[in-house]
XYZ file of C-alpha atoms in Angstrom:
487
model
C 0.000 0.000 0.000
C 1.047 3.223 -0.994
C 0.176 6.510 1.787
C 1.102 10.388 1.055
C 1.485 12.524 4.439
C 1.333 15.756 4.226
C 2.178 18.564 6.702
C 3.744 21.871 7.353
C 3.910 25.006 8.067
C 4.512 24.705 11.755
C 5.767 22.298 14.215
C 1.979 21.228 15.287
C 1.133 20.274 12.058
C 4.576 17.691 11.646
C 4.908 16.405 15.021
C 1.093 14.593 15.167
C 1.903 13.188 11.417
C 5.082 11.385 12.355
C 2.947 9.923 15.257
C 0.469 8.364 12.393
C 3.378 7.217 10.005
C 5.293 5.612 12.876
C 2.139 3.938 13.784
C 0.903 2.853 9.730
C 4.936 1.116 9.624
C 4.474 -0.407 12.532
C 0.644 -1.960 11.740
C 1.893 -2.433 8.381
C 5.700 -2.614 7.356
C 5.687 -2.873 4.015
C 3.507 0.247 3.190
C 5.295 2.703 1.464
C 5.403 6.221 2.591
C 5.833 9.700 1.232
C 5.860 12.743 3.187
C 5.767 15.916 1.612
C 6.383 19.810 3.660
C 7.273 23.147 2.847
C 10.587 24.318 2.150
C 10.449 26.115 5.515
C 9.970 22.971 7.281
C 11.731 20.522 5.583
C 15.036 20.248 7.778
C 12.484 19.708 10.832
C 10.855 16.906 9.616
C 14.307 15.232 8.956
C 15.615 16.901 12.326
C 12.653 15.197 14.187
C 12.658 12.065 12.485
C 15.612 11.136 13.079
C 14.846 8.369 15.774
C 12.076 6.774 14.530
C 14.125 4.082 13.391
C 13.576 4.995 10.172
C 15.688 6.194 7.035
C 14.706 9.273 5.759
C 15.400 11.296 2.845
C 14.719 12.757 -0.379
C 15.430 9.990 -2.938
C 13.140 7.405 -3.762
C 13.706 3.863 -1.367
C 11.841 0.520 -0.886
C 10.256 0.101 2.285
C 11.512 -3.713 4.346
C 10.491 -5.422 6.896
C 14.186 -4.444 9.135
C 14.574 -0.604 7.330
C 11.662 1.216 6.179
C 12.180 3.969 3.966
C 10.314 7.486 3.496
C 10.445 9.794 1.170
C 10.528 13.196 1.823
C 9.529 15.861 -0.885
C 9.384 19.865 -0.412
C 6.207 20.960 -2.212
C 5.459 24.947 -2.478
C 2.747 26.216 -0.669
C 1.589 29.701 0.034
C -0.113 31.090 3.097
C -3.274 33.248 3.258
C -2.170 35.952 5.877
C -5.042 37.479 7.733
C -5.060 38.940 11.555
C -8.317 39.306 13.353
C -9.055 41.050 16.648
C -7.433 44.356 15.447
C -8.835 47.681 16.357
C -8.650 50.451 14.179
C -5.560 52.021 16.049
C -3.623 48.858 15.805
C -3.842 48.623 12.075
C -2.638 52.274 11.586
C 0.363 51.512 13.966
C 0.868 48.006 12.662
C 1.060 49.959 8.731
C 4.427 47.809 7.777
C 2.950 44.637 8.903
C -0.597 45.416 6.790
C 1.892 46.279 3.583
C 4.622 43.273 4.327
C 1.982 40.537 5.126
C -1.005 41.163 3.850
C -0.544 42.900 0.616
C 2.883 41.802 -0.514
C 2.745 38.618 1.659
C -0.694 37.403 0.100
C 0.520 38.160 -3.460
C 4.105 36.047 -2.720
C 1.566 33.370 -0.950
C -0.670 33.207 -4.365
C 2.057 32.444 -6.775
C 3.506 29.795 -4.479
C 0.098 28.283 -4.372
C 0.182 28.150 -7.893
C 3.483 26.731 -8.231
C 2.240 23.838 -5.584
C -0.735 23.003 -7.524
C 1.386 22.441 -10.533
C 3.749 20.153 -8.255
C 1.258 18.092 -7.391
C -0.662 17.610 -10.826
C 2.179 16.059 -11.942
C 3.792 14.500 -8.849
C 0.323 12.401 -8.770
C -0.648 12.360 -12.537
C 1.237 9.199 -13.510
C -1.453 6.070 -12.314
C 2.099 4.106 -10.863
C 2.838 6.704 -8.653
C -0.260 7.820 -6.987
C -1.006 6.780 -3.543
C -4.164 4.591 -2.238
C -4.877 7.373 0.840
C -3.514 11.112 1.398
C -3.217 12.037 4.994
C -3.834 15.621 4.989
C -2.634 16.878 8.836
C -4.274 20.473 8.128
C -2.331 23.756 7.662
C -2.426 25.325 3.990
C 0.603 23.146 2.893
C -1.807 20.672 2.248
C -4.572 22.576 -0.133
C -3.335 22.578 -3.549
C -2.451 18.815 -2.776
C -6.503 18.200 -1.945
C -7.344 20.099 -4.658
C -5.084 17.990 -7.095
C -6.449 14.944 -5.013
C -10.172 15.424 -5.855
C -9.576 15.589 -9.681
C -7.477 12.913 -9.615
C -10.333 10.625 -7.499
C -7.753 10.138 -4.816
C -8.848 9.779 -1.731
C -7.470 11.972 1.508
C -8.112 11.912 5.302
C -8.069 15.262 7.174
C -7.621 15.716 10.425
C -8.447 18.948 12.108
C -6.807 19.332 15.681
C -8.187 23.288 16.711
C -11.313 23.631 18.127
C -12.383 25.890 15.368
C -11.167 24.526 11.433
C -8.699 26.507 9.042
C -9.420 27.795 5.847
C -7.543 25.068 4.218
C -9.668 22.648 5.839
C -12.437 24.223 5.633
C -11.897 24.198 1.738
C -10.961 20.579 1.682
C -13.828 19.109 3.961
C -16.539 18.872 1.753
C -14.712 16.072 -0.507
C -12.849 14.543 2.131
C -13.284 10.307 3.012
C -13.087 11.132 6.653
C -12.602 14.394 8.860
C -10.641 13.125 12.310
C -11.303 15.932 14.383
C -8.775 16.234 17.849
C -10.986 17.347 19.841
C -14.478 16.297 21.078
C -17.003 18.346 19.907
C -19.981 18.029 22.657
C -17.259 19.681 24.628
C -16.749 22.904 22.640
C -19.075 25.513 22.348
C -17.433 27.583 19.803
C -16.966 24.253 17.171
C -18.830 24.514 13.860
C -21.430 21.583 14.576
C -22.414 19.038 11.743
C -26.281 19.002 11.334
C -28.270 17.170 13.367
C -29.381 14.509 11.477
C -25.384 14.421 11.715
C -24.095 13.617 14.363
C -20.344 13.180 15.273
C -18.627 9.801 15.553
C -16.637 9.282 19.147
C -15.744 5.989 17.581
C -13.291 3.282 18.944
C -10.772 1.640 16.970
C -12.926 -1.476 16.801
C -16.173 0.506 15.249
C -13.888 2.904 13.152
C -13.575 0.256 10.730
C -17.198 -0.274 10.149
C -17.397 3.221 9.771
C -15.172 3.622 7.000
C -16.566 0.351 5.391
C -19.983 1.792 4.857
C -19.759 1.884 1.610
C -21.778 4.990 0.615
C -18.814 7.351 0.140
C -19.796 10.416 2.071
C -17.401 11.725 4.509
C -17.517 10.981 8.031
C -16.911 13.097 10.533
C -14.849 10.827 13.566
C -13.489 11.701 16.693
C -9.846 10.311 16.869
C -7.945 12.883 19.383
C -4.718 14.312 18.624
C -1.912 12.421 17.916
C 1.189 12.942 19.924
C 4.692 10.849 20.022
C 4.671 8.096 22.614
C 7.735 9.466 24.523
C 4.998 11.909 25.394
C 3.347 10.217 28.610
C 3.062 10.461 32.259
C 6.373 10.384 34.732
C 6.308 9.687 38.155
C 7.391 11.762 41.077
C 11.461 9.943 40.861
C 11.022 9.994 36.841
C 10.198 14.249 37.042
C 13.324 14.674 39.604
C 15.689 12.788 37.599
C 14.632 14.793 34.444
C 15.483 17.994 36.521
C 18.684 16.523 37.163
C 19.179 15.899 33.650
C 19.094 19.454 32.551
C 20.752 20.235 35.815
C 18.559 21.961 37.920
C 17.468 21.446 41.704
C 14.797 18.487 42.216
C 13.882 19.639 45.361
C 13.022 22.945 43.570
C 9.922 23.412 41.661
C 10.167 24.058 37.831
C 8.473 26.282 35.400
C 9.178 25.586 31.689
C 7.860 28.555 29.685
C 7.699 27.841 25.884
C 6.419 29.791 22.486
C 6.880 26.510 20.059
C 9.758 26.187 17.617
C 9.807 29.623 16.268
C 9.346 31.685 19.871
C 6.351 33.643 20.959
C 7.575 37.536 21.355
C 4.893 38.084 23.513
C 5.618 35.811 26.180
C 9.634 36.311 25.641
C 9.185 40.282 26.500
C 7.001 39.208 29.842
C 9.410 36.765 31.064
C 12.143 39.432 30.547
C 10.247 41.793 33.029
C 9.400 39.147 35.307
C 12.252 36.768 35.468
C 14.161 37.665 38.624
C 10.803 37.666 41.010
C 9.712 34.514 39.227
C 13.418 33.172 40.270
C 12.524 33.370 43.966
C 10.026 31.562 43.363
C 11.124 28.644 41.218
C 13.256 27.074 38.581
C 12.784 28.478 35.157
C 13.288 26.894 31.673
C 12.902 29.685 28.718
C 12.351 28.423 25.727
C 12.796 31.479 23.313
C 12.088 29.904 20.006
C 14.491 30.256 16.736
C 12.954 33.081 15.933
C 13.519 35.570 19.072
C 16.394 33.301 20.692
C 18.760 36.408 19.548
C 16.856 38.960 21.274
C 16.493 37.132 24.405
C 20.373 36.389 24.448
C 20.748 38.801 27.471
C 18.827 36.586 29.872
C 21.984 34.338 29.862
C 23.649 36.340 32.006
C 21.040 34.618 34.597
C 22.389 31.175 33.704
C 25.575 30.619 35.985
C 27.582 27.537 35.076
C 30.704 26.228 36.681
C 32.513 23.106 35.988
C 29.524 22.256 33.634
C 27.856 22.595 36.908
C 24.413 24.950 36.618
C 24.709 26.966 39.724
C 21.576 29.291 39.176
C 18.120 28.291 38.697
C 17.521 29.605 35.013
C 18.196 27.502 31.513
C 17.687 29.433 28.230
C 17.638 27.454 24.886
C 16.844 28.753 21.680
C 15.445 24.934 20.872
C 14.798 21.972 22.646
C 15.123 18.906 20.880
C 13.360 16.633 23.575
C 10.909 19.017 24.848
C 9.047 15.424 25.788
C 11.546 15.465 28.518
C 11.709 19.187 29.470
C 8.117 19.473 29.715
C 8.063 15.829 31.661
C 10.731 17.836 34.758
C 7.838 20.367 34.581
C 5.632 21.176 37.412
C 3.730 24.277 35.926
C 4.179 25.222 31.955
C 3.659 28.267 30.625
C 2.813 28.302 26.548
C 0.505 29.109 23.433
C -2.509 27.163 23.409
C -1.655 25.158 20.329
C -3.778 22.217 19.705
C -0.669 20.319 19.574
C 1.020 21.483 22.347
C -2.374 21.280 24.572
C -2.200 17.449 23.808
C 1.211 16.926 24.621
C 0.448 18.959 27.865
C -2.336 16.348 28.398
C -0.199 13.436 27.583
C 2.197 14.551 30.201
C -0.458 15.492 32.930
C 1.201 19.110 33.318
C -0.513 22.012 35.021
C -0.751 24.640 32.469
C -0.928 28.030 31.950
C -2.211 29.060 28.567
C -1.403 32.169 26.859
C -3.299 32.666 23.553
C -2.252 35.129 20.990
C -6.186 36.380 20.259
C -5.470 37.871 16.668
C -4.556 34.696 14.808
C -7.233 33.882 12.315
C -10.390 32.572 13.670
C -8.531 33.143 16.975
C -8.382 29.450 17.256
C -6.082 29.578 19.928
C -8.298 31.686 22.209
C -11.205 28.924 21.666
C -8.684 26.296 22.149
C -7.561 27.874 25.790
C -11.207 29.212 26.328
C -12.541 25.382 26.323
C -10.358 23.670 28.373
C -10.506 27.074 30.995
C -13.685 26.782 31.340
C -13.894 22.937 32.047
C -11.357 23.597 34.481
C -8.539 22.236 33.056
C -5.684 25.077 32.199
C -5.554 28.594 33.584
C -6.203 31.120 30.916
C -4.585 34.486 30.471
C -4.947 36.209 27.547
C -2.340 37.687 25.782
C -3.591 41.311 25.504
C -3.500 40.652 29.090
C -0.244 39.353 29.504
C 1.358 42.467 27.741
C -0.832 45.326 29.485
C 0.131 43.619 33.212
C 2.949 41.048 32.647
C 2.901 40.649 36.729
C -0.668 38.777 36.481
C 1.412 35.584 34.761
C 3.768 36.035 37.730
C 0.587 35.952 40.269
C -0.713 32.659 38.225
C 3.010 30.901 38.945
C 3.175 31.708 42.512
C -0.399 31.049 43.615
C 0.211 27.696 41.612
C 3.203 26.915 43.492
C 1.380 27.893 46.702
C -0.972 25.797 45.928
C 0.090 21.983 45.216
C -3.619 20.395 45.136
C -4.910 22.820 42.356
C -2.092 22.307 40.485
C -2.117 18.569 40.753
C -6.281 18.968 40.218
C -5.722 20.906 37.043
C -3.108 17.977 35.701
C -5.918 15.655 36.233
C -8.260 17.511 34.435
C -6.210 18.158 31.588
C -5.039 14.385 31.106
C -8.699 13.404 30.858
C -8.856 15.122 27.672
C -5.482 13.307 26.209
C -6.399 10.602 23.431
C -3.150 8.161 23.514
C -4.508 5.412 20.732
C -5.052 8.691 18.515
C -2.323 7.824 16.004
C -3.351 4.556 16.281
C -6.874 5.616 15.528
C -6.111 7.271 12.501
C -3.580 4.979 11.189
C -6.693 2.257 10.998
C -8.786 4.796 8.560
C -6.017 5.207 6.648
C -5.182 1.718 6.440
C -8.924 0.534 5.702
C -9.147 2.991 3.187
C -5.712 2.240 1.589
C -7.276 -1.306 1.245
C -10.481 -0.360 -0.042
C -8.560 2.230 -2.554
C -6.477 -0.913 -4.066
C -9.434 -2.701 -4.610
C -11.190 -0.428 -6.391
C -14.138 0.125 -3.828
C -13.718 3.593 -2.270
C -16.845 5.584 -3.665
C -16.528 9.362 -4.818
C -16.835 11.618 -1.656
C -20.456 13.599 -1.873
C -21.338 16.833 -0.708
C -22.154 16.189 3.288
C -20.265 15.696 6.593
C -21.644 13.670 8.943
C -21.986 10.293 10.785
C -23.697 6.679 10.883
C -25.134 4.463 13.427
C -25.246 0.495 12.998
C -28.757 0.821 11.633
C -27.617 3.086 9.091
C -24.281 1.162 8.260
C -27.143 -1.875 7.201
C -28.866 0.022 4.841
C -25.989 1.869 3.173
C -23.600 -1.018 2.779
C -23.435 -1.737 -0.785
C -20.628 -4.692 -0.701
C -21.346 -7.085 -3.681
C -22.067 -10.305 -2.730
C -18.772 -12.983 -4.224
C -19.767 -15.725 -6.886
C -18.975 -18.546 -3.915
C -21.123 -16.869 -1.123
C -24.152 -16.594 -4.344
C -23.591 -20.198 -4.338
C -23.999 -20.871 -0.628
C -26.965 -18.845 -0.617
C -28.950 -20.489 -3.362
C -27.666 -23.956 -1.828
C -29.587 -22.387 1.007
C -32.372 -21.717 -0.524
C -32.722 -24.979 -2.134
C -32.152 -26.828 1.129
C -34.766 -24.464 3.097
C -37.666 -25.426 0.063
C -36.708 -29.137 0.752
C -37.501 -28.908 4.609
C -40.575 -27.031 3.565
C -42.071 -29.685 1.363
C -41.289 -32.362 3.522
């Protein structure tokens, strides 16, 4: 079988489908797997790759049973810019950012579209070559692909992890074979909700396959979670103080690791700079600043004290962290964006969190993100507008954590509840099933509605053509069943 991943754009987009592909290699070794990302993020996905066990790289390979191979392809992709949330004031002052984004920006983003779609058509135009399934992990690296997908008949998974869906998904959804969504949606009240003659699928591995085997072709709309990497889980109390150890600071000392994702979030960098020192009587502190802002945030190493390869301060600055898994696992309260990604990872890890969302992203699908899981009780929320006007009220949410062990350890709880560990797993069965059905011929053209099916439903819609043998058997039956009846 034959499976094309595609994701990029940012680090939540990659991270969840290297979960999947480690997961379709493992169900099924001899699949053979392409994964295709922006230019931007091509070195990452090699970069976090790298110990999967598997060979990576850009030339064609054979997958085996000892060494799986993946290919990895750069595919051009342009990015609708938009910011939301803006009041008049902020657009005149933010004039460069309106001219470099989203009038120059949009035009660059356009042409690279273009140039993507024409990648694709003829990437996936030769028969030999095209896959059985396209994993599309959202993110606009993955539009012109869906759109080359659809003429081609190919069919593609989706899987939207905010609680509120992108414009490239939002595009893609209404000819997708199934939308995985990472989140419950009973549990949001700010999710676009299917219809209700619709309603969504919080499936098991077990029933996903009957799903997906329905047989009408529409697209279903399952619940699957988030997929994170399995070093992402749980520690225990002697676990969390050796990882402190690790990166060298005190285990008797509580932690904070404060992160913006791979590329940095200025925001949170310029609140940390005002706050640091008080927040260092309080606790440990892990900064990371992000690629992006790690050279503006240099300064703040004059707080990290070393001797003999010895930290003798309680403050760690990295531009990157290669095994966050384990930085976040020494945590005891982290500060970050409220990525879906990163939320799930947070879950996976039971961490008390403090979420920071940046509000004018579009759709401001991290506020919704952090705005659900605040108001089940899970994360503290502070917005980011917030943050910036009073940078002290994210050093009042650290210390009255700190002060206050059984909330934080509550708020863990909470938060774990919500992680979905078989998610990858989950996923990799649709794409399997549907890889099988695709080689065979039977996966129907997608219609024009999202929505779900009961076992009831599954009966009436499953149009599975009866074998020559089993039309044998029955009229056998038949034949045996008149005999009884006449005698």
């Amino acid at each position: 079988m034959k499976f094309l991943v595609v994701g990029g754009g940012s680090g939540g987009h990659i991270t969840p489908a290297v979960a999947v592909v480690r997961e379709i290699l493992e169900q099924s070794p001899r699949s053979k797997v392409e994964f295709w990302t922006d230019k931007k993020y091509y070195k990452n996905v090699v970069k976090i790759t790298t110990e999967l066990g598997v060979r990576w790289g850009s030339r064609a390979g054979a997958s085996t049973r000892t060494e799986p191979y993946i290919r990895v392809r750069k595919i051009s992709a342009g990015k609708f810019r938009r910011y939301s949330g803006w009041t008049p004031i902020q657009w005149i002052r933010n004039w460069w950012i309106v001219i470099k984004d989203l009038i120059f920006g949009n035009i660059i983003g356009f042409f690279q579209f273009v140039i993507g779609l024409h990648q694709s058509f003829w990437r996936l135009l030769p028969k030999s070559k095209r896959p059985d399934v396209i994993f599309l992990k959202g993110g606009f690296v993955g539009l012109p692909v869906g759109i080359v997908a659809k003429h081609f008949g190919i069919p593609y998974v989706i899987h939207e992890s905010d609680a509120v869906p992108g414009l490239a998904n939002r595009v893609l959804m209404k000819h997708a074979a199934v939308i995985a969504t990472g989140w419950k949606e009973e549990s949001s009240t700010n999710q676009q909700k299917p219809e209700q003659d619709q309603p969504v699928c919080n499936s098991s591995i077990t029933q996903i396959d009957e799903i997906v085997n329905r047989g009408d072709g529409s697209p279903v709309r399952i619940f699957t979670g988030i997929p994170v990497a399995v070093e992402f889980r749980t520690v225990s109390r002697t676990q969390q103080n050796a990882l402190k150890k690790s990166f060298g600071f005190d285990p008797e000392r509580p932690l904070v690791v404060v992160t913006g994702g791979s590329q940095g979030a200025e925001n949170i960098n310029e609140a940390m700079r005002k706050i640091l020192p008080e927040m260092l009587e309080l606790a440990s502190v892990g900064l990371v600043a992000g690629r992006k802002h790690y050279e503006s945030m240099v300064e703040l190493k004059r707080y990290e004290d070393w001797n003999r390869a010895k930290l003798q301060s309680n403050f760690r600055l990295w531009e990157f962290n290669s095994a966050m898994h384990e930085l976040l696992g020494a945590a005891d309260i982290v500060i970050s964006r409220a990525g879906a990604t990163t939320i799930a990872e947070l879950a996976a890890l039971e961490k008390a969190t403090i979420l920071v969302p940046f509000e004018a992203l579009p759709n401001s699908h991290q506020l919704r993100n952090a705005e659900d899981f605040a108001k089940a009780g899970a994360v503290v929320m502070i917005k980011d507008s917030a943050m910036r006007a009073d940078p002290r009220s994210l050093l009042a949410e650290v210390r009255h954590l700190i002060r206050a062990p059984k909330e934080r350890s509550t708020l863990a709880q909470k938060l774990h509840r919500e992680a979905a560990p078989d998610a990858a797993a989950r996923l990799a069965v649709v794409l399997l099933q549907i890889a099988r059905q695709s080689e065979k011929g039977g996966v129907a053209k997608p219609k024009h509605r999202v929505g779900c099916v009961t076992k009831n439903s599954i009966k009436k819609t499953a149009t599975v053509r009866p074998t020559r043998q089993q039309k044998r058997l029955r009229k056998v039956e038949k034949q045996k069943t008149h005999i009884r009846e006449i005698d």
